[in-house]
mmCIF file of C-alpha atoms in Angstrom:
data_model
loop_
_atom_site.group_PDB
_atom_site.id
_atom_site.type_symbol
_atom_site.label_atom_id
_atom_site.label_comp_id
_atom_site.label_asym_id
_atom_site.label_seq_id
_atom_site.Cartn_x
_atom_site.Cartn_y
_atom_site.Cartn_z
ATOM 1 C CA MET E 1 -10.498 14.484 4.387
ATOM 2 C CA SER E 2 -8.691 13.600 7.566
ATOM 3 C CA ASP E 3 -4.947 13.828 8.071
ATOM 4 C CA THR E 4 -4.590 10.223 9.207
ATOM 5 C CA PRO E 5 -4.216 7.579 6.486
ATOM 6 C CA PRO E 6 -6.398 4.446 6.713
ATOM 7 C CA ASP E 7 -5.180 1.366 8.579
ATOM 8 C CA ARG E 8 -5.316 -0.690 5.377
ATOM 9 C CA LEU E 9 -5.180 0.410 1.746
ATOM 10 C CA SER E 10 -4.816 -1.431 -1.559
ATOM 11 C CA ALA E 11 -3.907 -0.283 -5.059
ATOM 12 C CA ASN E 12 -5.901 -3.154 -6.617
ATOM 13 C CA THR E 13 -9.254 -1.826 -7.874
ATOM 14 C CA GLU E 14 -11.011 -5.142 -7.107
ATOM 15 C CA SER E 15 -10.030 -5.056 -3.418
ATOM 16 C CA PRO E 16 -12.553 -3.884 -0.803
ATOM 17 C CA PHE E 17 -9.721 -1.775 0.685
ATOM 18 C CA HIS E 18 -9.194 0.250 -2.516
ATOM 19 C CA ASN E 19 -9.796 4.022 -2.269
ATOM 20 C CA ALA E 20 -8.987 5.950 -5.463
ATOM 21 C CA ALA E 21 -9.310 9.389 -3.838
ATOM 22 C CA LEU E 22 -6.657 8.595 -1.222
ATOM 23 C CA LEU E 23 -4.323 7.081 -3.805
ATOM 24 C CA GLU E 24 -4.601 10.220 -5.967
ATOM 25 C CA ARG E 25 -3.783 12.358 -2.934
ATOM 26 C CA GLY E 26 -0.514 10.444 -2.532
ATOM 27 C CA ILE E 27 0.506 7.988 0.173
ATOM 28 C CA GLY E 28 4.049 7.493 1.426
ATOM 29 C CA VAL E 29 4.994 4.145 2.991
ATOM 30 C CA ARG E 30 8.057 3.447 5.117
ATOM 31 C CA PHE E 31 8.720 -0.244 5.848
ATOM 32 C CA LYS E 32 11.409 -1.123 8.413
ATOM 33 C CA GLY E 33 12.752 2.433 8.175
ATOM 34 C CA VAL E 34 13.098 2.461 4.363
ATOM 35 C CA GLU E 35 10.687 4.331 2.075
ATOM 36 C CA LYS E 36 9.124 1.955 -0.462
ATOM 37 C CA THR E 37 7.641 2.961 -3.820
ATOM 38 C CA ASN E 38 6.435 -0.464 -5.011
ATOM 39 C CA VAL E 39 3.792 -1.101 -2.315
ATOM 40 C CA GLU E 40 0.585 -2.667 -3.642
ATOM 41 C CA GLU E 41 -1.160 -3.014 -0.261
ATOM 42 C CA TYR E 42 -0.382 -2.356 3.401
ATOM 43 C CA CYS E 43 -1.876 -2.916 6.854
ATOM 44 C CA ILE E 44 -0.531 -0.884 9.771
ATOM 45 C CA SER E 45 -2.264 -2.772 12.621
ATOM 46 C CA GLU E 46 -1.159 -6.213 11.398
ATOM 47 C CA GLY E 47 2.325 -4.946 10.430
ATOM 48 C CA TRP E 48 2.735 -6.066 6.816
ATOM 49 C CA VAL E 49 3.155 -4.752 3.289
ATOM 50 C CA ARG E 50 2.591 -6.431 -0.065
ATOM 51 C CA LEU E 51 5.302 -5.394 -2.548
ATOM 52 C CA ALA E 52 5.293 -5.813 -6.320
ATOM 53 C CA VAL E 53 8.040 -8.124 -7.558
ATOM 54 C CA GLY E 54 9.570 -6.678 -10.715
ATOM 55 C CA ARG E 55 7.345 -6.393 -13.770
ATOM 56 C CA THR E 56 5.911 -9.895 -13.565
ATOM 57 C CA THR E 57 2.153 -10.279 -13.673
ATOM 58 C CA ASP E 58 -0.230 -13.103 -12.910
ATOM 59 C CA ARG E 59 -2.650 -14.516 -15.465
ATOM 60 C CA ARG E 60 -5.191 -11.766 -14.675
ATOM 61 C CA GLY E 61 -2.674 -8.984 -15.323
ATOM 62 C CA ASN E 62 -2.145 -8.067 -11.667
ATOM 63 C CA PRO E 63 1.431 -7.616 -10.443
ATOM 64 C CA MET E 64 3.034 -10.550 -8.651
ATOM 65 C CA THR E 65 3.551 -9.622 -5.003
ATOM 66 C CA ILE E 66 5.379 -10.731 -1.894
ATOM 67 C CA LYS E 67 4.064 -10.166 1.626
ATOM 68 C CA LEU E 68 6.607 -8.968 4.192
ATOM 69 C CA GLN E 69 6.130 -8.571 7.960
ATOM 70 C CA GLY E 70 7.520 -5.636 9.941
ATOM 71 C CA PRO E 71 6.833 -2.120 11.207
ATOM 72 C CA VAL E 72 4.878 0.056 8.749
ATOM 73 C CA GLU E 73 4.649 3.869 8.784
ATOM 74 C CA VAL E 74 2.245 5.679 6.453
ATOM 75 C CA TRP E 75 1.719 9.383 5.692
ATOM 76 C CA PHE E 76 0.108 11.632 3.106
ATOM 77 C CA LYS E 77 2.663 13.077 0.686
ATOM 78 C CA ASP E 78 0.760 16.330 0.174
ATOM 79 C CA LYS E 79 -0.637 18.352 3.042
ATOM 80 C CA GLU E 80 -4.054 19.802 2.243
#
């Protein structure tokens, strides 16, 4: 595995940007200088994150999210 995280990653298993191996490795996300733990999806090049809003879910059982624009920094939590 490389030491650079992907440009876009999603926690939703139905998304084409989902990668279970990378999510198990552990990804840290800093949005506007603050580390976030409720990130469902991010895109570094476009500068946005999709954050889960509380415990609410949609009718399919997926968490309700809000998309926020701003600078995104991503790193691997464990160094292999």
